Each structure stands twice: as structure tokens, then as C-alpha cells.
Short mmCIF file of C-alpha atoms and ligand atoms in Angstrom, two decimals:
data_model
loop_
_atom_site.label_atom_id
_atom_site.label_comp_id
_atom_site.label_asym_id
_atom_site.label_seq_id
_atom_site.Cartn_x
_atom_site.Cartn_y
_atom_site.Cartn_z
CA UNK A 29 123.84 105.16 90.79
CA UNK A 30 122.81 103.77 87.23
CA UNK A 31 120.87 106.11 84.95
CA UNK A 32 118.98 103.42 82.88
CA UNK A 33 116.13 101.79 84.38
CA UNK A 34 114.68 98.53 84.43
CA UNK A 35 111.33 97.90 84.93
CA UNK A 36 112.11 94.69 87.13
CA UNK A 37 111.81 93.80 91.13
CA UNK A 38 115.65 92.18 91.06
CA UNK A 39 116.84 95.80 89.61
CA UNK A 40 114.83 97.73 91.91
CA UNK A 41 116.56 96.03 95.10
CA UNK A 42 119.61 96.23 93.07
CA UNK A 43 119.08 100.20 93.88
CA UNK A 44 118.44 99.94 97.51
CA UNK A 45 121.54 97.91 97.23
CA UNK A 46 123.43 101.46 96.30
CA UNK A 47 121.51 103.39 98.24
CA UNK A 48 123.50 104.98 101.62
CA UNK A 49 120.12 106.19 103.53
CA UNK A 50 118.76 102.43 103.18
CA UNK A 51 119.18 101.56 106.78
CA UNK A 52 117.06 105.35 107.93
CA UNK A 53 113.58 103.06 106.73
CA UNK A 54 114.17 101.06 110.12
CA UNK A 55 113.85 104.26 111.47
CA UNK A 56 110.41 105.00 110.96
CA UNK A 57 107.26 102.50 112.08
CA UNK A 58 105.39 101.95 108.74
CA UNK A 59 101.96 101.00 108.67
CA UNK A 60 101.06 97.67 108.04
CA UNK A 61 99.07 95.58 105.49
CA UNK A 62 98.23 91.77 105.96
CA UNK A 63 101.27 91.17 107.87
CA UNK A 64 103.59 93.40 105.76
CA UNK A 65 104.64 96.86 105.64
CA UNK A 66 102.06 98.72 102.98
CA UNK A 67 103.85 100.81 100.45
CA UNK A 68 103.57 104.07 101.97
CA UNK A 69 103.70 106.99 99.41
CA UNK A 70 102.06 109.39 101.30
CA UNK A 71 104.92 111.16 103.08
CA UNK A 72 103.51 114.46 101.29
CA UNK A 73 100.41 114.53 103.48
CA UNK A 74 101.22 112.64 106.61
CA UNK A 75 105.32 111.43 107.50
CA UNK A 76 105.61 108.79 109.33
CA UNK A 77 106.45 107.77 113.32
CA UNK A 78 110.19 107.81 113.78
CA UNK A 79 110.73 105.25 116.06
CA UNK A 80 112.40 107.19 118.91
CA UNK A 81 109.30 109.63 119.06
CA UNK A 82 107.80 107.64 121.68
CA UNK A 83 110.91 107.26 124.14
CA UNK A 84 111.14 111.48 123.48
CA UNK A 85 107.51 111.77 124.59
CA UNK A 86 107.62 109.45 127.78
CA UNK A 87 110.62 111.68 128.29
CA UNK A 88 108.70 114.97 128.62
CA UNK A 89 105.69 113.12 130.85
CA UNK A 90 108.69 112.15 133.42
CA UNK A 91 110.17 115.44 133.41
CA UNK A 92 106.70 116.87 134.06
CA UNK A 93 105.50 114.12 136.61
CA UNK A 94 109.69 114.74 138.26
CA UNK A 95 109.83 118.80 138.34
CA UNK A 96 106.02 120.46 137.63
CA UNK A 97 106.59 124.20 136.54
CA UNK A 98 110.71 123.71 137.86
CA UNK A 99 110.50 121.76 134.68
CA UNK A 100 110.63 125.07 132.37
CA UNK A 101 114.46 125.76 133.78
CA UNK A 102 115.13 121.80 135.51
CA UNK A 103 113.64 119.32 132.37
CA UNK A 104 116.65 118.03 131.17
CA UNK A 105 115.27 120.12 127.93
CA UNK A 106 114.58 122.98 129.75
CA UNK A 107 110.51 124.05 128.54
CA UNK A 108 111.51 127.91 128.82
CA UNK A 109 113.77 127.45 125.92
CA UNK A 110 112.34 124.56 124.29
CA UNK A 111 111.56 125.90 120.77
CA UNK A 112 114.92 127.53 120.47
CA UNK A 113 116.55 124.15 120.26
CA UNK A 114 115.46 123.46 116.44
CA UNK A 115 116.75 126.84 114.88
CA UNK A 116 119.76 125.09 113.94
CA UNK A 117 118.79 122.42 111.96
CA UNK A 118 115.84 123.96 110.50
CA UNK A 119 118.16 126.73 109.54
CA UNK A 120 120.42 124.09 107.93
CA UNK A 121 116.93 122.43 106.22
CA UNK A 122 115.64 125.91 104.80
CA UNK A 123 119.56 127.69 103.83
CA UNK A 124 118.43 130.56 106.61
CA UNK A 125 120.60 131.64 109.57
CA UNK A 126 119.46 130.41 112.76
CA UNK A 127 118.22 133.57 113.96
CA UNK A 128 115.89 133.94 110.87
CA UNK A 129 114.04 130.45 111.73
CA UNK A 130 111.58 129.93 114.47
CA UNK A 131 109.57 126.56 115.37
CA UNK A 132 106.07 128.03 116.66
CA UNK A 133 102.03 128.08 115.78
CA UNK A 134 100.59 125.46 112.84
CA UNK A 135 100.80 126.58 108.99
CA UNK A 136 97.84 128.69 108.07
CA UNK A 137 98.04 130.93 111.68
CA UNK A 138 101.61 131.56 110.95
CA UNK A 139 100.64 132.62 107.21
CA UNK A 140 98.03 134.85 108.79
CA UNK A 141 100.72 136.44 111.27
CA UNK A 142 103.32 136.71 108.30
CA UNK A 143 100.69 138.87 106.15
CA UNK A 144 99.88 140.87 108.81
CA UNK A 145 103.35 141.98 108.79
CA UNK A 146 104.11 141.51 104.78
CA UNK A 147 100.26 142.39 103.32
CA UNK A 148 101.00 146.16 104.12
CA UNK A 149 98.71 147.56 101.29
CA UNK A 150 97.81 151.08 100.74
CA UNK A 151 96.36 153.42 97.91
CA UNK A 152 99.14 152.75 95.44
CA UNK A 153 100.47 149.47 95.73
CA UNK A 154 97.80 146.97 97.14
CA UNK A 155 97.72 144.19 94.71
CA UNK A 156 98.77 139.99 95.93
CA UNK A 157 99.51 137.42 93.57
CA UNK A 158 99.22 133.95 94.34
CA UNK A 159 98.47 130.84 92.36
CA UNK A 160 95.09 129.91 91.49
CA UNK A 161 93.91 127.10 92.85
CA UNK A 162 96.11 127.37 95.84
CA UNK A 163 95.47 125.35 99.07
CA UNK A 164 92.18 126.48 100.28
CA UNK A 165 94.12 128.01 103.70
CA UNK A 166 96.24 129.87 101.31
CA UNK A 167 93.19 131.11 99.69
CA UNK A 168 91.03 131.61 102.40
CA UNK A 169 93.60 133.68 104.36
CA UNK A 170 94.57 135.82 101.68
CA UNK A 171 90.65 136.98 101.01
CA UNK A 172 90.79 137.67 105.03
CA UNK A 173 93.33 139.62 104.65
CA UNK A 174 92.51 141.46 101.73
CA UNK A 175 89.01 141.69 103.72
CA UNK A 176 90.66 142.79 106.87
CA UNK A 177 92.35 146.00 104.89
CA UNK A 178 88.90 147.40 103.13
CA UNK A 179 89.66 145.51 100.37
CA UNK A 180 87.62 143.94 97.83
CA UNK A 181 89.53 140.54 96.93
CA UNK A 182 88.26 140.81 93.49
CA UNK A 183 90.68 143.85 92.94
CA UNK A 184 92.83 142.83 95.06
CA UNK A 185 93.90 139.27 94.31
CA UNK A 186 95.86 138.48 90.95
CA UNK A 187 95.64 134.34 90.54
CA UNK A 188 97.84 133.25 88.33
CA UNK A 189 96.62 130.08 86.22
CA UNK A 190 98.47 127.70 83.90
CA UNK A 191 98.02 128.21 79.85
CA UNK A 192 94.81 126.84 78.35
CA UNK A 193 95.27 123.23 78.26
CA UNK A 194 98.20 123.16 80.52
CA UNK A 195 98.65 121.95 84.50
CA UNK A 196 101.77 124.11 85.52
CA UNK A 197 102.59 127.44 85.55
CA UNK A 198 105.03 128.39 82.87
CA UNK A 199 108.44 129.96 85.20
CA UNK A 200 108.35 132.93 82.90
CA UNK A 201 104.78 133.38 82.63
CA UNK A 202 104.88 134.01 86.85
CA UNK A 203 108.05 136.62 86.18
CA UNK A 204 105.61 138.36 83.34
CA UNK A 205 102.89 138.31 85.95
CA UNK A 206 104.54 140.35 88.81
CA UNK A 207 106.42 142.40 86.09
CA UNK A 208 102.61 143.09 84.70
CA UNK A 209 101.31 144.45 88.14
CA UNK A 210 104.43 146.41 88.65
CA UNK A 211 104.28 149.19 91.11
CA UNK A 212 100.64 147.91 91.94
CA UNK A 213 102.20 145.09 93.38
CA UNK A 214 103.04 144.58 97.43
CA UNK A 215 102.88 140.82 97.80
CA UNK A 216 103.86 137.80 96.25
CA UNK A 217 102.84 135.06 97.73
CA UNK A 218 103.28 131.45 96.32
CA UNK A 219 103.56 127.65 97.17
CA UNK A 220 107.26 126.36 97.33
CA UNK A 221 106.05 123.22 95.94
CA UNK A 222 101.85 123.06 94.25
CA UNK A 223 100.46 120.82 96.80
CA UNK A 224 97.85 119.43 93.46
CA UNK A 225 100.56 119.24 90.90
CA UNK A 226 104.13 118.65 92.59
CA UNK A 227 105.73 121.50 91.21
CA UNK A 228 108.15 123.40 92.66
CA UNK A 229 108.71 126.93 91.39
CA UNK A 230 111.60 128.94 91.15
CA UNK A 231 112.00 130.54 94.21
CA UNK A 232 115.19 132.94 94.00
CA UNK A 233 113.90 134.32 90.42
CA UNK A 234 110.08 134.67 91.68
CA UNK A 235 111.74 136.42 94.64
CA UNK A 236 114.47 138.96 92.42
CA UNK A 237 111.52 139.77 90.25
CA UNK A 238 108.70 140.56 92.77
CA UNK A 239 111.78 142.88 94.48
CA UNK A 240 112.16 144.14 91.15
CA UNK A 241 109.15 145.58 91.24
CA UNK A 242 109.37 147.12 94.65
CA UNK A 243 106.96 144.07 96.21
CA UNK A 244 107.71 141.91 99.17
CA UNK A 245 107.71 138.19 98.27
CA UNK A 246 106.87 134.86 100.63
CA UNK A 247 106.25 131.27 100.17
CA UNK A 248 104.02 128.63 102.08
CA UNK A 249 106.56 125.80 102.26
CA UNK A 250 104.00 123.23 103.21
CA UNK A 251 105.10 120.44 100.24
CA UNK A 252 109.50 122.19 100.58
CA UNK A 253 109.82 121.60 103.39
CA UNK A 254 112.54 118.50 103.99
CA UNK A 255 111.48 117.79 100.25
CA UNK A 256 114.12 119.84 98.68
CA UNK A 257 117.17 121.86 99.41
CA UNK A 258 116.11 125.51 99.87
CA UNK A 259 118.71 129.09 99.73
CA UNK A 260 116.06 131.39 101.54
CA UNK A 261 118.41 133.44 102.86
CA UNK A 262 120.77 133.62 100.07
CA UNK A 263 117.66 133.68 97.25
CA UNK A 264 116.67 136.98 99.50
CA UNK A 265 113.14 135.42 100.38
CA UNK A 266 111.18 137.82 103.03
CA UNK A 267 109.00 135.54 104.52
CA UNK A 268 108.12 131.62 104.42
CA UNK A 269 105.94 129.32 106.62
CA UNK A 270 105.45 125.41 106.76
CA UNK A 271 104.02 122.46 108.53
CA UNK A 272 106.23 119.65 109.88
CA UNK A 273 104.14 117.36 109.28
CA UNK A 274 104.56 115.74 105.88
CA UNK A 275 108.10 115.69 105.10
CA UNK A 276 109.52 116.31 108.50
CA UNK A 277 107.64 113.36 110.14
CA UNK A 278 106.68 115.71 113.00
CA UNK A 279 103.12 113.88 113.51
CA UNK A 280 99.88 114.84 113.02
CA UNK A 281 99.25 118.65 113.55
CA UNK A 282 102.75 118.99 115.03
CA UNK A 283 103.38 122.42 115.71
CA UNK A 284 104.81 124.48 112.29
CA UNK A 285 107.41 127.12 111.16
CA UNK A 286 108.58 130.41 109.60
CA UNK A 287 111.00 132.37 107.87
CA UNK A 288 111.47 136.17 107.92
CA UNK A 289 114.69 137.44 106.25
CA UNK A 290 117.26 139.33 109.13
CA UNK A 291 116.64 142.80 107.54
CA UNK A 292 113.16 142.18 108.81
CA UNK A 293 113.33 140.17 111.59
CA UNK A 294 116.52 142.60 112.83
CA UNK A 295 114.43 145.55 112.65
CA UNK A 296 111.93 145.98 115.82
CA UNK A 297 109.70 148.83 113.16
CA UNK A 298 108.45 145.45 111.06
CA UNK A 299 104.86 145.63 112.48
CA UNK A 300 104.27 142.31 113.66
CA UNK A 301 100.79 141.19 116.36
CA UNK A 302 102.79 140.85 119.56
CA UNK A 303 102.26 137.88 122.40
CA UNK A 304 105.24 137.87 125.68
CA UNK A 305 106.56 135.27 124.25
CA UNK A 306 107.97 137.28 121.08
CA UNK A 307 109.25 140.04 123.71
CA UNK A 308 113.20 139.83 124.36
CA UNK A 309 113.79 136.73 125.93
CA UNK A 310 115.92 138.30 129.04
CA UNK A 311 113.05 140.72 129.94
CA UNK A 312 110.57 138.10 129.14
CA UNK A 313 109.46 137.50 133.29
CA UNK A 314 109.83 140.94 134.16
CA UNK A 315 105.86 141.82 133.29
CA UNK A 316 107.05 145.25 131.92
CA UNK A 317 104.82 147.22 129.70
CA UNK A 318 106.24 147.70 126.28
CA UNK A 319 106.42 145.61 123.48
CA UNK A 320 110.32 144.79 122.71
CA UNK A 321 110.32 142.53 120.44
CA UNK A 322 113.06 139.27 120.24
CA UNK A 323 115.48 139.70 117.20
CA UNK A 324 115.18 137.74 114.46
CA UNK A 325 112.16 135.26 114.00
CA UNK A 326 111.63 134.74 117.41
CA UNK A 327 110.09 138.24 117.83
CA UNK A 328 107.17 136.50 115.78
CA UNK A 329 106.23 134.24 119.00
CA UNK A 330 103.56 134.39 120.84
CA UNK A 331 102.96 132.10 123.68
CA UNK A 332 104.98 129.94 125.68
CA UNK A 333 106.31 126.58 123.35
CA UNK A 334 103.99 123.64 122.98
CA UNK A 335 106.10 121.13 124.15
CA UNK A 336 104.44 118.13 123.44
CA UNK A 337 103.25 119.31 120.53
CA UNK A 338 107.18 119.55 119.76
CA UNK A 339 108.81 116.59 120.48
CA UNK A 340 107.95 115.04 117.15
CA UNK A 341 109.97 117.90 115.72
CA UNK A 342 112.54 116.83 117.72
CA UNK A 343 112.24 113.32 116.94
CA UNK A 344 112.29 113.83 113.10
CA UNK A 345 115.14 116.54 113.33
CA UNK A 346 117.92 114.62 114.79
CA UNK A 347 117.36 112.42 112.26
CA UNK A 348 117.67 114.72 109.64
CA UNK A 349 120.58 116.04 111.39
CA UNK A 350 122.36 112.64 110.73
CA UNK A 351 122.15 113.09 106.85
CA UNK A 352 121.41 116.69 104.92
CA UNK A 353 119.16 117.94 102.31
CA UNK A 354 121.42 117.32 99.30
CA UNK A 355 121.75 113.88 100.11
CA UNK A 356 118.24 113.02 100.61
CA UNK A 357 117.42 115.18 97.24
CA UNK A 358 120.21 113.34 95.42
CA UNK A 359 118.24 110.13 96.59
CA UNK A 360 115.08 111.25 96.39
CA UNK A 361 115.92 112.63 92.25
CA UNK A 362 116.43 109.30 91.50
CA UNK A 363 113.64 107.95 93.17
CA UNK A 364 111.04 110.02 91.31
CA UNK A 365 112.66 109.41 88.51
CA UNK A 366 112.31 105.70 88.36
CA UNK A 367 108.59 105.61 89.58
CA UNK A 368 108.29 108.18 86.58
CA UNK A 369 110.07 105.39 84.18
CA UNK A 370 107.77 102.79 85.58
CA UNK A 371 104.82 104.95 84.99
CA UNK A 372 105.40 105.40 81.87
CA UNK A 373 105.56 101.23 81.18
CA UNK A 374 101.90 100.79 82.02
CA UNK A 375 99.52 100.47 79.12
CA UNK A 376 96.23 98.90 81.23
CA UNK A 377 95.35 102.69 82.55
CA UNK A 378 93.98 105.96 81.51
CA UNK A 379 95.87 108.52 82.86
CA UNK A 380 98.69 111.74 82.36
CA UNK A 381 101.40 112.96 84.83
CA UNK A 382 100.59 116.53 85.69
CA UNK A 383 103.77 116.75 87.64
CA UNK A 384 106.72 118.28 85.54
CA UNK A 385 108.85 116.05 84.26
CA UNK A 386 112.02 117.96 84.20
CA UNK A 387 113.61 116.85 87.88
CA UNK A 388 114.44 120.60 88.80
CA UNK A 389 110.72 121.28 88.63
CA UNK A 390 109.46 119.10 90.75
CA UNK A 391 110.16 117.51 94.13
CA UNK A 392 109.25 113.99 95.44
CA UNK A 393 105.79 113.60 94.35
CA UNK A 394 104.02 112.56 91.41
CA UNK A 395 100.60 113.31 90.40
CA UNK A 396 98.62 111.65 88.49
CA UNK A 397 95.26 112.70 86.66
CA UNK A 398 93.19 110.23 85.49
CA UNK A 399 90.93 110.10 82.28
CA UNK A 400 88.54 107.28 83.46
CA UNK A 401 88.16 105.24 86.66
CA UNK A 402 90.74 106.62 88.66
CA UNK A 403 88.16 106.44 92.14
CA UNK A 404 88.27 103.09 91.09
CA UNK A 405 92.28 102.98 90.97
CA UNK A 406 92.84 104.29 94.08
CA UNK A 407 90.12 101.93 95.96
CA UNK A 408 92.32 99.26 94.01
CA UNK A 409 95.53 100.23 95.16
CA UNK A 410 94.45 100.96 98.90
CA UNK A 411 92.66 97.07 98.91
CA UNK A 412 96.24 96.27 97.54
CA UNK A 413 98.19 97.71 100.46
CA UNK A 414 99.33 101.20 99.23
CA UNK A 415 98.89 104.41 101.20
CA UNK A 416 98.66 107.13 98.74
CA UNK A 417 96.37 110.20 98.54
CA UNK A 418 93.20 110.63 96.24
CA UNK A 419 92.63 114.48 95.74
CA UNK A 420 88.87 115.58 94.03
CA UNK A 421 88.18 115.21 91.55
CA UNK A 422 90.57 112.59 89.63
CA UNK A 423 93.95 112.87 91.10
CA UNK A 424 96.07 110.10 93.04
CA UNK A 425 99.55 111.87 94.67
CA UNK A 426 102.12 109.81 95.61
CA UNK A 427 105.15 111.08 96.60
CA UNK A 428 108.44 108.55 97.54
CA UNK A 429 109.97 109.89 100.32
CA UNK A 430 113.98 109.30 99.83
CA UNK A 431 114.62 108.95 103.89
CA UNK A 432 112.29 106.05 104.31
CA UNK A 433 111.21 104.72 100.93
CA UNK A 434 112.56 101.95 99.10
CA UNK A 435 113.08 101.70 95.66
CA UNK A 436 111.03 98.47 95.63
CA UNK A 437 108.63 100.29 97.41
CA UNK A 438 108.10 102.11 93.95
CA UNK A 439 108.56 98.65 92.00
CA UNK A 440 105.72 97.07 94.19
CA UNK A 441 103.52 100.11 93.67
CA UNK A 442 104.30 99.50 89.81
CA UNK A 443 103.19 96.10 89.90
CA UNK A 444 100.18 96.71 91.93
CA UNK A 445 99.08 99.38 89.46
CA UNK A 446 99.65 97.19 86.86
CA UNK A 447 97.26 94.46 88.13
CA UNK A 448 94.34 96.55 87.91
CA UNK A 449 91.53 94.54 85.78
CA UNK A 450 90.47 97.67 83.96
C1 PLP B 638 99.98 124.02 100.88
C2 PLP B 638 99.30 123.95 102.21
N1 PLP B 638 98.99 125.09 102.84
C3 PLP B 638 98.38 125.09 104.04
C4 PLP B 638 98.02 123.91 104.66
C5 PLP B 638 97.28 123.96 105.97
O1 PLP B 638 98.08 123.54 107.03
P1 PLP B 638 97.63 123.60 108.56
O2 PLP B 638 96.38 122.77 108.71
O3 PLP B 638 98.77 122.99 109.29
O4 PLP B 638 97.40 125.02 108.92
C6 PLP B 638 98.31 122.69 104.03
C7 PLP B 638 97.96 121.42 104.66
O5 PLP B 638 98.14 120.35 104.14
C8 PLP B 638 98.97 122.73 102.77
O6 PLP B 638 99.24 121.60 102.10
#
């Protein structure tokens, strides 16, 4: 695909021209604005429908109406197993082994089950660093937790926050950070992607230097996931939870995810709470008293699989598993990159890019902060038929999402932008 842009509708179709996921957009039902589809940038809060979702969910009902409880072993996706039937291709979407990936719970219970087993603080070492500003779940579940020990989140809680002046955390500045609280240190736990800013940190050295120091490290994948290739396994992460619902296309509240790294999730000592649906799946019925827990992530579960809550999942992932990370990251590179370009070509508005430019620090979305006016941007835009997201106090996030976005999508966001009166 070309690397020099044009600011023009002909050369923005003249990309979808080259681009091989083109044909996934029919995929998805977008939402519609006076007769047309709006320009939907908003895959970072809320995916959208893929198309067979509804055929998967009538599915389920008949299988219910047809069998009743036979349907946990007689649904032609047998309930009883349901959840187990994602590992693979969320293993493929996060670099994990199947075993180490679990489908189960919504985001910010699964980060509260995660540091119950990865928050282990005691005399010594009882220190968490996380980003300032994080998303308030992330912030209001570490202060629990911190609570929930004795602690007093004041002493407990390192934020770390960008230089004076600056939007973004400096990579080296976060590796100073954990080096700094050294054997104080038990947790690291940080965004994959900034949910305010769009950037995306460096995982594998965050995670070599917080083991460095002796400290466990985790990430809340909430803006990763499907966004950009991930190595947890290989980059040695402990522990990682998402939602499915942004990127993955799962639907609204769909039910979420985690990671927990085999020498964890292998060994039945990692303290984890326990429900029977975490026990060993072959002793599972037989009532016994005991906790065994499931290897892997699995022993992480707690009650029985939420299947309608599910089938979005299941909807999204076989489409995912018709393409693969690096090719919707090669796309979705280029993308970014030409809505930056076109950004950068407007001269009738008041506003920076907090995102990173650099394409290795950032993932699909854009933010963008504005100066003056930019309430009155966004009511603009929306009037205009654009679905984007207006965070307090002066950001608009959009984020192109490179298995159902167009590039004219971007090009018609451009123009629309660049009819605002002022
Ligand atoms: C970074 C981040 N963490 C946590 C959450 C909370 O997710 P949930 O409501 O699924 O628990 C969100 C939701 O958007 C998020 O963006």
C-alpha cells in the first residue's frame, strides 16, 4: 500500500481499492444516518453487530426451547462446555496458550479476582503502580484492594503521571518508576492501551522490569484487545483481563476475559476465590468437598458460562478467526496513519493530538484535545452523521477500526470536520 497520502475522496477509495479485509465491513450492521451508513469511529467503546450474531442467538433460544437442561450436554454447542470453545482463538488474539486464556465474568470483576490472587502485599513489599488517571474501575478497584489488605492507598498506590506539560508517559520514565520502588514493589498494574490518550505501552519491557524487581506485573487489556497483536505469553506477562466489547464486537456488556501465565495458572498453591465452576472439570458434578482447582485459567471460573451473554463472542470470533491480528494491525497502521495525515491538513480548528504519533505507540485510536469549542465539534460532527466518543472535559476519540472501517470512512470524517463554521 502507498506511503504518501492524499488528502482527496478519489485517493481514499483508491485505498479500500488495496485493501484485502474490504469485503469484512458487509459483515457488520452499521448504524445509520439519513439513509446512509454514519461514519462509525467508535469501535473503541462499543464494536459493532456482526451480522450472523442474530442467527447464533435464535440458535441458542431453539436449543433451549428443543432440549431444557439436556441442552448443557445435547445443544448442538453443548452449554456445559460452552466457554471452553473460545480458548483457541483468544489464545491466538492475545499470543497465550490456550490453557492460559479463559472467556468468563465482565472486566472490572475479573480485575478484582486477578488482584486477589496477584495484590499479595505484606510488610516488605506492598507497593502497586498504575497510571494516573487510569479508568475509574482500574482505580476504584485498586483502592479496594489496597483497602481490603489494611492498607492506606495513599502509601500504597504509586500513580505514575506524564512530564509537566506532556500527555504520555515517557517508556523509560515507567521502567525508572518500578526500578525506583524496587523491592517495595509487588504489583504492576497498567493499561495495554490508555483508554484517554491511545497509547499503548510497552508491555514485554514494563513486564522484564517489574520482574526485575521481584514484582508481579498485569495489564487491563480493555483498549488491546483485537486492537493490536499481543506476545503475553512469550513477553512473560502474569496476569491480563479485558472486555469484548469494543474491539471484539462482542455487544454490549458481553461477557469478558483473562490471562494468567501457566506457571500460575499450572500451580493449584496460586490463591485464587474459588466458585464449582473453577473446580476440575471431570469432578465438577460430583458435589465433593474440596476445592481442586481446573489447570490453567479455567481454575479462575466461577459459575456455570453465560451463554447468551456469549454468543456475541462467538459471533465476533469466527470472524476474527478468518483473518489474524497482524493483518488487521498491518491495516489498521495505515489507517491511523492517514486520518493522522488528514488531521494534520485542517486549519479551521483548535486542537492537538494527544495520541503518540510514532505508530508503535499507539493502536487504532486517535485522540484529540481541543483548545476551544470542542463540545461544540463533537455536537457538529454527531448532527453530521459520525459516531465518535466525547470524553470530559475536551476530548473527542475516534478510533478506525481496520476490520470494518473504510478508508473513506476517515476521508468523510475529514471533510465533515472540515466544514465546521468555527
Ligand atoms: C480501561 C477500562 N477498564 C475497565 C473498564 C470497565 O469495564 P466493565 O464495565 O466491562 O467492567 C473499561 C470500560 O470501558 C475500560 O475502558
Amino acid at each position: 500500500m502507498a506511503q504518501h497520502f492524499e488528502p482527496t475522496l478519489e485517493y481514499a477509495k483508491s485505498l479500500d481499492d488495496q485493501d484485502i479485509l474490504f469485503s469484512y465491513r458487509q459483515r457488520f450492521y452499521f448504524p445509520e444516518h439519513e439513509g446512509k451508513k454514519s461514519v462509525y469511529l467508535c469501535g473503541n467503546s462499543l464494536g459493532l453487530e456482526p451480522k450472523s450474531a442474530s442467527y447464533l442467538f435464535e440458535k441458542e433460544l431453539k436449543d433451549w426451547a428443543k432440549w431444557g437442561v439436556e441442552g448443557h450436554f445435547h445443544a448442538e454447542n453443548p452449554w456445559f462446555g460452552y466457554a471452553n470453545q473460545f480458548s483457541k482463538s483468544l489464545a491466538a488474539i492475545t499470543g497465550a496458550k490456550e490453557p492460559e486464556v479463559m472467556a468468563m465474568n465482565t472486566l472490572s470483576v475479573n480485575l478484582h479476582l486477578l488482584l486477589i490472587s496477584f495484590y499479595r502485599p505484606d510488610k516488605k513489599r506492598f507497593k502497586i503502580i498504575m497510571e494516573a488517571g487510569a479508568f475509574p474501575s482500574d482505580q476504584y478497584a485498586i483502592e479496594t484492594q489496597v483497602r481490603m489488605h489494611g492498607l492506606d492507598p495513599e502509601e500504597a498506590i504509586i500513580e505514575l503521571k506524564p512530564k509537566e506539560g506532556a500527555y504520555c508517559l515517557e517508556d523509560e520514565a515507567i521502567l525508572a518508576a518500578i526500578e525506583a520502588a524496587g523491592d517495595g514493589l509487588v504489583c504492576v498494574l497498567m493499561g495495554g492501551v490508555n483508554y484517554y490518550t491511545g497509547q499503548y505501552y510497552n508491555l514485554k519491557d514494563i513486564t522484564a522490569k517489574a520482574h526485575e524487581v521481584g514484582a508481579i506485573c498485569g495489564f487491563d487489556l480493555a483498549h488491546a484487545m483485537g486492537n493490536l497483536p499481543l506476545q503475553l505469553h512469550d513477553w512473560d506477562v502474569d496476569f491480563a483481563c479485558w472486555c469484548s466489547y469494543k474491539y471484539l464486537n462482542s455487544g454490549p456488556g458481553a461477557v469478558g476475559g483473562i490471562f494468567v501465565h501457566e506457571r500460575w495458572g499450572n500451580n493449584p498453591d496460586t490463591f485464587r476465590l474459588a466458585g464449582w465452576w473453577g473446580n476440575n472439570e471431570a469432578e465438577r458434578f460430583e458435589m465433593k468437598k474440596g476445592f481442586v482447582p481446573a489447570k490453567g485459567a479455567a481454575g479462575w471460573q466461577m459459575s456455570n458460562a453465560p451463554v447468551f451473554n456469549m454468543v456475541g463472542l462467538k459471533s465476533s470470533l469466527d470472524i476474527f478467526d478468518q483473518t489474524s491480528m497482524k493483518i488487521l494491525r498491518e491495516k489498521s497502521v495505515m489507517l491511523t496513519a492517514y486520518l493522522y495525515f488528514l488531521l494534520q491538513n485542517l486549519n479551521n480548528l483548535s486542537f492537538i493530538i494527544i495520541t503518540p504519533e510514532e505508530p508503535e505507540r499507539r493502536g487504532a485510536q486517535l485522540s484529540l484535545l481541543f483548545k476551544e469549542k470542542g463540545k461544540a465539534v463533537f455536537e457538529f460532527i454527531t448532527q453530521n452523521g459520525v459516531i465518535a466518543d466525547w470524553r470530559e472535559p475536551d476530548v473527542i476519540r475516534v478510533a478506525p477500526v481496520p476490520m470494518y472501517n473504510s478508508f473513506e470512512d476517515v476521508f468523510r470524517f475529514y471533510e465533515i470536520l472540515g466544514r465546521f463554521p468555527g
